[in-house]
Amino acid sequence: MKAAAAILALLFCCQPALAADARHASLQDSLKAFFAQGIQLHGATAELAEMPRLPAVHGPVHWSMPQVQYPSSHLALIAEQRHGDQVQRWYVPVRLHWWVDAVIANTDLPMNSLLSPDQLAHTRIDVADRAGFWWTHIDDLTGMRLTRPLHAGAPIFNSDVQRPPLVRYGDEVNLVAIIGGIRVTALGKVLNTASKGDSVMVKNMSSNETVQAVIVNKNTARIMLGGI
């Protein structure tokens, strides 16, 4: 008799723990499903690293990400549960990784280094807590100059580089436009300093008209507005 009572007592005392374990497992499963959707911010994909505590929730919940400006490693996920017309909400602290495919320095680089492909590599890296935008193509960084020193393995952000000017006031370039499927060119004079990809005003030397163009390289500008 005493043995049976002891077994019953053991079973009853374990029930809350078993229920808590089941609740935690359900919440963990719902979290995995939430992140499996591919939660992204500015091209970075979130991955749950740690959740110190779970909310005391029974039943299914809906998870969402708060509005954030940059990929933060520490934030509070929003867990919501609807009961009729009412919504109960919890803010649950978590730690996240934010993964991107980005260009990194493959060696220590001093400030003012002129970047070349042999100094760079492409890899998957965590950019949590880094504001700004990273570079994803090595070719786009070639010829740019570092504005600060970088250690090997560091991702390269927009603020880390300065694009050297390709053209300056008075430089001559070939103006190029596509008109009706026909490529038309003319000689132009650049009216301000610009880097690759910059918009610049160029004077058409034949017509004396000023047009807006994009610098393609040090010899070529592509017409944006107006004509040849």
PDB file of C-alpha atoms in Angstrom, residues 13-212:
ATOM      1  CA  CYS A  13       4.799  15.592  -8.546  1.00  0.00           C
ATOM      2  CA  CYS A  14       6.325  15.039 -11.975  1.00  0.00           C
ATOM      3  CA  GLN A  15       3.293  16.176 -13.961  1.00  0.00           C
ATOM      4  CA  PRO A  16       4.009  19.936 -13.734  1.00  0.00           C
ATOM      5  CA  ALA A  17       7.583  19.360 -14.866  1.00  0.00           C
ATOM      6  CA  LEU A  18       6.410  17.176 -17.746  1.00  0.00           C
ATOM      7  CA  ALA A  19       3.820  19.793 -18.718  1.00  0.00           C
ATOM      8  CA  ALA A  20       6.470  22.535 -18.606  1.00  0.00           C
ATOM      9  CA  ASP A  21       8.793  20.446 -20.769  1.00  0.00           C
ATOM     10  CA  ALA A  22       6.005  19.902 -23.296  1.00  0.00           C
ATOM     11  CA  ARG A  23       5.199  23.629 -23.324  1.00  0.00           C
ATOM     12  CA  HIS A  24       8.857  24.513 -23.841  1.00  0.00           C
ATOM     13  CA  ALA A  25       9.170  21.976 -26.636  1.00  0.00           C
ATOM     14  CA  SER A  26       6.100  23.425 -28.362  1.00  0.00           C
ATOM     15  CA  LEU A  27       7.465  26.961 -28.116  1.00  0.00           C
ATOM     16  CA  GLN A  28      10.876  25.863 -29.347  1.00  0.00           C
ATOM     17  CA  ASP A  29       9.254  24.137 -32.330  1.00  0.00           C
ATOM     18  CA  SER A  30       7.261  27.259 -33.173  1.00  0.00           C
ATOM     19  CA  LEU A  31      10.466  29.329 -32.967  1.00  0.00           C
ATOM     20  CA  LYS A  32      12.289  26.953 -35.300  1.00  0.00           C
ATOM     21  CA  ALA A  33       9.420  27.223 -37.763  1.00  0.00           C
ATOM     22  CA  PHE A  34       9.503  31.021 -37.505  1.00  0.00           C
ATOM     23  CA  PHE A  35      13.222  31.275 -38.327  1.00  0.00           C
ATOM     24  CA  ALA A  36      12.962  28.547 -40.969  1.00  0.00           C
ATOM     25  CA  GLN A  37      10.927  31.004 -43.053  1.00  0.00           C
ATOM     26  CA  GLY A  38      14.135  32.948 -43.687  1.00  0.00           C
ATOM     27  CA  ILE A  39      13.817  36.113 -41.594  1.00  0.00           C
ATOM     28  CA  GLN A  40      15.848  38.793 -43.396  1.00  0.00           C
ATOM     29  CA  LEU A  41      16.915  42.397 -42.923  1.00  0.00           C
ATOM     30  CA  HIS A  42      18.835  44.247 -45.660  1.00  0.00           C
ATOM     31  CA  GLY A  43      19.847  40.880 -47.118  1.00  0.00           C
ATOM     32  CA  ALA A  44      21.069  39.379 -43.811  1.00  0.00           C
ATOM     33  CA  THR A  45      19.379  36.175 -42.613  1.00  0.00           C
ATOM     34  CA  ALA A  46      18.559  35.790 -38.909  1.00  0.00           C
ATOM     35  CA  GLU A  47      19.458  32.682 -36.918  1.00  0.00           C
ATOM     36  CA  LEU A  48      18.482  32.130 -33.279  1.00  0.00           C
ATOM     37  CA  ALA A  49      21.594  31.795 -31.099  1.00  0.00           C
ATOM     38  CA  GLU A  50      20.080  31.901 -27.611  1.00  0.00           C
ATOM     39  CA  MET A  51      16.808  32.510 -25.767  1.00  0.00           C
ATOM     40  CA  PRO A  52      17.538  32.889 -22.035  1.00  0.00           C
ATOM     41  CA  ARG A  53      13.919  32.380 -20.981  1.00  0.00           C
ATOM     42  CA  LEU A  54      10.617  31.400 -22.550  1.00  0.00           C
ATOM     43  CA  PRO A  55       7.312  33.133 -21.816  1.00  0.00           C
ATOM     44  CA  ALA A  56       4.775  31.280 -19.655  1.00  0.00           C
ATOM     45  CA  VAL A  57       2.493  30.560 -22.586  1.00  0.00           C
ATOM     46  CA  HIS A  58       0.093  27.667 -23.105  1.00  0.00           C
ATOM     47  CA  GLY A  59      -0.946  26.850 -26.650  1.00  0.00           C
ATOM     48  CA  PRO A  60       0.229  28.100 -30.044  1.00  0.00           C
ATOM     49  CA  VAL A  61       1.738  31.573 -30.421  1.00  0.00           C
ATOM     50  CA  HIS A  62       2.522  33.839 -33.363  1.00  0.00           C
ATOM     51  CA  TRP A  63       6.094  35.160 -33.490  1.00  0.00           C
ATOM     52  CA  SER A  64       7.206  38.381 -35.180  1.00  0.00           C
ATOM     53  CA  MET A  65      10.302  40.549 -35.411  1.00  0.00           C
ATOM     54  CA  PRO A  66      10.274  44.142 -34.087  1.00  0.00           C
ATOM     55  CA  GLN A  67      11.145  47.042 -36.376  1.00  0.00           C
ATOM     56  CA  VAL A  68      14.932  47.429 -36.341  1.00  0.00           C
ATOM     57  CA  GLN A  69      17.294  49.644 -38.348  1.00  0.00           C
ATOM     58  CA  TYR A  70      20.245  47.255 -38.548  1.00  0.00           C
ATOM     59  CA  PRO A  71      20.953  43.575 -37.745  1.00  0.00           C
ATOM     60  CA  SER A  72      21.161  43.622 -33.938  1.00  0.00           C
ATOM     61  CA  SER A  73      22.436  40.635 -31.961  1.00  0.00           C
ATOM     62  CA  HIS A  74      20.185  41.389 -28.975  1.00  0.00           C
ATOM     63  CA  LEU A  75      16.526  42.250 -29.349  1.00  0.00           C
ATOM     64  CA  ALA A  76      13.086  41.205 -28.129  1.00  0.00           C
ATOM     65  CA  LEU A  77      10.932  39.010 -30.329  1.00  0.00           C
ATOM     66  CA  ILE A  78       7.190  39.561 -30.146  1.00  0.00           C
ATOM     67  CA  ALA A  79       5.034  36.569 -29.171  1.00  0.00           C
ATOM     68  CA  GLU A  80       1.282  36.985 -29.565  1.00  0.00           C
ATOM     69  CA  GLN A  81      -1.644  34.775 -28.630  1.00  0.00           C
ATOM     70  CA  ARG A  82      -5.222  35.553 -29.597  1.00  0.00           C
ATOM     71  CA  HIS A  83      -8.197  34.863 -27.331  1.00  0.00           C
ATOM     72  CA  GLY A  84     -11.313  35.847 -29.259  1.00  0.00           C
ATOM     73  CA  ASP A  85     -11.007  39.554 -29.987  1.00  0.00           C
ATOM     74  CA  GLN A  86      -8.218  40.059 -27.478  1.00  0.00           C
ATOM     75  CA  VAL A  87      -4.514  39.633 -28.125  1.00  0.00           C
ATOM     76  CA  GLN A  88      -2.011  38.859 -25.395  1.00  0.00           C
ATOM     77  CA  ARG A  89       1.550  39.888 -26.160  1.00  0.00           C
ATOM     78  CA  TRP A  90       4.967  39.051 -24.717  1.00  0.00           C
ATOM     79  CA  TYR A  91       8.384  40.563 -25.517  1.00  0.00           C
ATOM     80  CA  VAL A  92      10.958  37.800 -25.403  1.00  0.00           C
ATOM     81  CA  PRO A  93      14.702  38.687 -25.287  1.00  0.00           C
ATOM     82  CA  VAL A  94      16.858  36.707 -27.720  1.00  0.00           C
ATOM     83  CA  ARG A  95      20.374  36.682 -29.117  1.00  0.00           C
ATOM     84  CA  LEU A  96      20.693  36.364 -32.888  1.00  0.00           C
ATOM     85  CA  HIS A  97      23.236  35.754 -35.613  1.00  0.00           C
ATOM     86  CA  TRP A  98      22.763  37.629 -38.899  1.00  0.00           C
ATOM     87  CA  TRP A  99      24.404  35.753 -41.778  1.00  0.00           C
ATOM     88  CA  VAL A 100      25.409  37.230 -45.128  1.00  0.00           C
ATOM     89  CA  ASP A 101      27.603  36.297 -48.077  1.00  0.00           C
ATOM     90  CA  ALA A 102      30.100  39.150 -48.040  1.00  0.00           C
ATOM     91  CA  VAL A 103      33.549  40.261 -49.135  1.00  0.00           C
ATOM     92  CA  ILE A 104      36.200  40.138 -46.405  1.00  0.00           C
ATOM     93  CA  ALA A 105      39.863  41.083 -46.151  1.00  0.00           C
ATOM     94  CA  ASN A 106      41.972  37.930 -46.441  1.00  0.00           C
ATOM     95  CA  THR A 107      44.965  39.628 -44.796  1.00  0.00           C
ATOM     96  CA  ASP A 108      45.613  42.552 -42.445  1.00  0.00           C
ATOM     97  CA  LEU A 109      45.261  45.766 -44.447  1.00  0.00           C
ATOM     98  CA  PRO A 110      46.481  49.213 -43.352  1.00  0.00           C
ATOM     99  CA  MET A 111      44.463  52.378 -43.808  1.00  0.00           C
ATOM    100  CA  ASN A 112      44.656  53.869 -47.327  1.00  0.00           C
ATOM    101  CA  SER A 113      45.305  50.474 -48.930  1.00  0.00           C
ATOM    102  CA  LEU A 114      44.248  50.382 -52.580  1.00  0.00           C
ATOM    103  CA  LEU A 115      42.199  47.211 -52.816  1.00  0.00           C
ATOM    104  CA  SER A 116      42.982  44.456 -55.307  1.00  0.00           C
ATOM    105  CA  PRO A 117      41.355  41.022 -55.798  1.00  0.00           C
ATOM    106  CA  ASP A 118      44.275  39.146 -54.175  1.00  0.00           C
ATOM    107  CA  GLN A 119      43.589  40.994 -50.879  1.00  0.00           C
ATOM    108  CA  LEU A 120      39.936  39.977 -50.780  1.00  0.00           C
ATOM    109  CA  ALA A 121      37.851  36.835 -50.323  1.00  0.00           C
ATOM    110  CA  HIS A 122      34.178  35.916 -50.345  1.00  0.00           C
ATOM    111  CA  THR A 123      32.597  34.061 -47.409  1.00  0.00           C
ATOM    112  CA  ARG A 124      29.536  33.622 -45.183  1.00  0.00           C
ATOM    113  CA  ILE A 125      29.881  35.772 -42.068  1.00  0.00           C
ATOM    114  CA  ASP A 126      27.887  37.101 -39.106  1.00  0.00           C
ATOM    115  CA  VAL A 127      27.335  40.878 -39.379  1.00  0.00           C
ATOM    116  CA  ALA A 128      25.304  41.324 -36.187  1.00  0.00           C
ATOM    117  CA  ASP A 129      25.626  44.779 -34.577  1.00  0.00           C
ATOM    118  CA  ARG A 130      27.226  46.311 -37.661  1.00  0.00           C
ATOM    119  CA  ALA A 131      25.382  49.304 -39.090  1.00  0.00           C
ATOM    120  CA  GLY A 132      25.747  50.039 -42.781  1.00  0.00           C
ATOM    121  CA  PHE A 133      25.914  47.890 -45.888  1.00  0.00           C
ATOM    122  CA  TRP A 134      28.443  45.228 -46.787  1.00  0.00           C
ATOM    123  CA  TRP A 135      29.967  44.489 -50.164  1.00  0.00           C
ATOM    124  CA  THR A 136      29.044  41.264 -51.935  1.00  0.00           C
ATOM    125  CA  HIS A 137      31.225  41.348 -55.088  1.00  0.00           C
ATOM    126  CA  ILE A 138      35.023  41.505 -55.123  1.00  0.00           C
ATOM    127  CA  ASP A 139      35.106  43.216 -58.522  1.00  0.00           C
ATOM    128  CA  ASP A 140      33.065  46.132 -57.174  1.00  0.00           C
ATOM    129  CA  LEU A 141      35.732  46.815 -54.513  1.00  0.00           C
ATOM    130  CA  THR A 142      38.765  46.602 -56.781  1.00  0.00           C
ATOM    131  CA  GLY A 143      40.517  49.962 -56.958  1.00  0.00           C
ATOM    132  CA  MET A 144      38.796  51.424 -53.891  1.00  0.00           C
ATOM    133  CA  ARG A 145      40.827  52.836 -51.004  1.00  0.00           C
ATOM    134  CA  LEU A 146      40.380  51.866 -47.346  1.00  0.00           C
ATOM    135  CA  THR A 147      39.357  54.608 -44.940  1.00  0.00           C
ATOM    136  CA  ARG A 148      40.485  52.563 -41.890  1.00  0.00           C
ATOM    137  CA  PRO A 149      42.717  49.547 -41.160  1.00  0.00           C
ATOM    138  CA  LEU A 150      41.132  46.091 -41.409  1.00  0.00           C
ATOM    139  CA  HIS A 151      42.100  42.797 -39.814  1.00  0.00           C
ATOM    140  CA  ALA A 152      42.091  39.567 -41.821  1.00  0.00           C
ATOM    141  CA  GLY A 153      38.584  38.109 -41.890  1.00  0.00           C
ATOM    142  CA  ALA A 154      36.811  41.444 -41.352  1.00  0.00           C
ATOM    143  CA  PRO A 155      33.821  42.129 -43.609  1.00  0.00           C
ATOM    144  CA  ILE A 156      34.069  45.292 -45.700  1.00  0.00           C
ATOM    145  CA  PHE A 157      31.296  47.872 -45.346  1.00  0.00           C
ATOM    146  CA  ASN A 158      30.499  50.944 -47.440  1.00  0.00           C
ATOM    147  CA  SER A 159      31.949  53.202 -44.760  1.00  0.00           C
ATOM    148  CA  ASP A 160      35.270  51.311 -44.887  1.00  0.00           C
ATOM    149  CA  VAL A 161      36.157  52.406 -48.418  1.00  0.00           C
ATOM    150  CA  GLN A 162      36.454  55.526 -50.502  1.00  0.00           C
ATOM    151  CA  ARG A 163      36.030  55.433 -54.238  1.00  0.00           C
ATOM    152  CA  PRO A 164      38.896  57.276 -55.934  1.00  0.00           C
ATOM    153  CA  PRO A 165      37.784  59.832 -58.550  1.00  0.00           C
ATOM    154  CA  LEU A 166      37.975  58.566 -62.114  1.00  0.00           C
ATOM    155  CA  VAL A 167      37.349  61.914 -63.802  1.00  0.00           C
ATOM    156  CA  ARG A 168      37.839  65.560 -62.871  1.00  0.00           C
ATOM    157  CA  TYR A 169      36.590  68.888 -64.198  1.00  0.00           C
ATOM    158  CA  GLY A 170      37.699  69.359 -67.787  1.00  0.00           C
ATOM    159  CA  ASP A 171      38.446  65.698 -68.547  1.00  0.00           C
ATOM    160  CA  GLU A 172      37.229  64.482 -71.928  1.00  0.00           C
ATOM    161  CA  VAL A 173      35.044  61.365 -72.156  1.00  0.00           C
ATOM    162  CA  ASN A 174      33.062  59.522 -74.780  1.00  0.00           C
ATOM    163  CA  LEU A 175      29.364  60.200 -74.271  1.00  0.00           C
ATOM    164  CA  VAL A 176      27.315  57.105 -75.093  1.00  0.00           C
ATOM    165  CA  ALA A 177      23.562  56.848 -75.639  1.00  0.00           C
ATOM    166  CA  ILE A 178      21.245  54.172 -77.012  1.00  0.00           C
ATOM    167  CA  ILE A 179      18.624  55.784 -79.261  1.00  0.00           C
ATOM    168  CA  GLY A 180      16.096  53.512 -80.948  1.00  0.00           C
ATOM    169  CA  GLY A 181      18.394  50.548 -80.461  1.00  0.00           C
ATOM    170  CA  ILE A 182      21.288  52.419 -82.105  1.00  0.00           C
ATOM    171  CA  ARG A 183      24.434  53.285 -80.146  1.00  0.00           C
ATOM    172  CA  VAL A 184      25.357  56.947 -80.579  1.00  0.00           C
ATOM    173  CA  THR A 185      28.565  58.545 -79.274  1.00  0.00           C
ATOM    174  CA  ALA A 186      29.955  62.041 -78.979  1.00  0.00           C
ATOM    175  CA  LEU A 187      32.909  63.743 -77.313  1.00  0.00           C
ATOM    176  CA  GLY A 188      32.107  65.370 -73.975  1.00  0.00           C
ATOM    177  CA  LYS A 189      33.808  67.421 -71.270  1.00  0.00           C
ATOM    178  CA  VAL A 190      33.222  66.541 -67.605  1.00  0.00           C
ATOM    179  CA  LEU A 191      32.030  69.474 -65.469  1.00  0.00           C
ATOM    180  CA  ASN A 192      32.772  68.047 -61.993  1.00  0.00           C
ATOM    181  CA  THR A 193      34.822  65.379 -60.232  1.00  0.00           C
ATOM    182  CA  ALA A 194      33.185  61.949 -60.102  1.00  0.00           C
ATOM    183  CA  SER A 195      33.866  58.284 -59.338  1.00  0.00           C
ATOM    184  CA  LYS A 196      32.688  55.148 -61.099  1.00  0.00           C
ATOM    185  CA  GLY A 197      28.890  54.938 -60.991  1.00  0.00           C
ATOM    186  CA  ASP A 198      28.448  58.611 -60.061  1.00  0.00           C
ATOM    187  CA  SER A 199      26.064  60.895 -61.895  1.00  0.00           C
ATOM    188  CA  VAL A 200      27.861  63.851 -63.481  1.00  0.00           C
ATOM    189  CA  MET A 201      27.133  66.770 -65.790  1.00  0.00           C
ATOM    190  CA  VAL A 202      28.931  66.560 -69.132  1.00  0.00           C
ATOM    191  CA  LYS A 203      29.112  69.171 -71.899  1.00  0.00           C
ATOM    192  CA  ASN A 204      28.588  67.777 -75.406  1.00  0.00           C
ATOM    193  CA  MET A 205      31.470  69.294 -77.396  1.00  0.00           C
ATOM    194  CA  SER A 206      29.536  69.076 -80.680  1.00  0.00           C
ATOM    195  CA  SER A 207      26.220  70.623 -79.621  1.00  0.00           C
ATOM    196  CA  ASN A 208      27.428  72.633 -76.564  1.00  0.00           C
ATOM    197  CA  GLU A 209      24.475  71.159 -74.634  1.00  0.00           C
ATOM    198  CA  THR A 210      24.930  69.933 -71.066  1.00  0.00           C
ATOM    199  CA  VAL A 211      23.589  66.465 -70.272  1.00  0.00           C
ATOM    200  CA  GLN A 212      23.487  64.184 -67.236  1.00  0.00           C
TER     201      GLN A 212
END
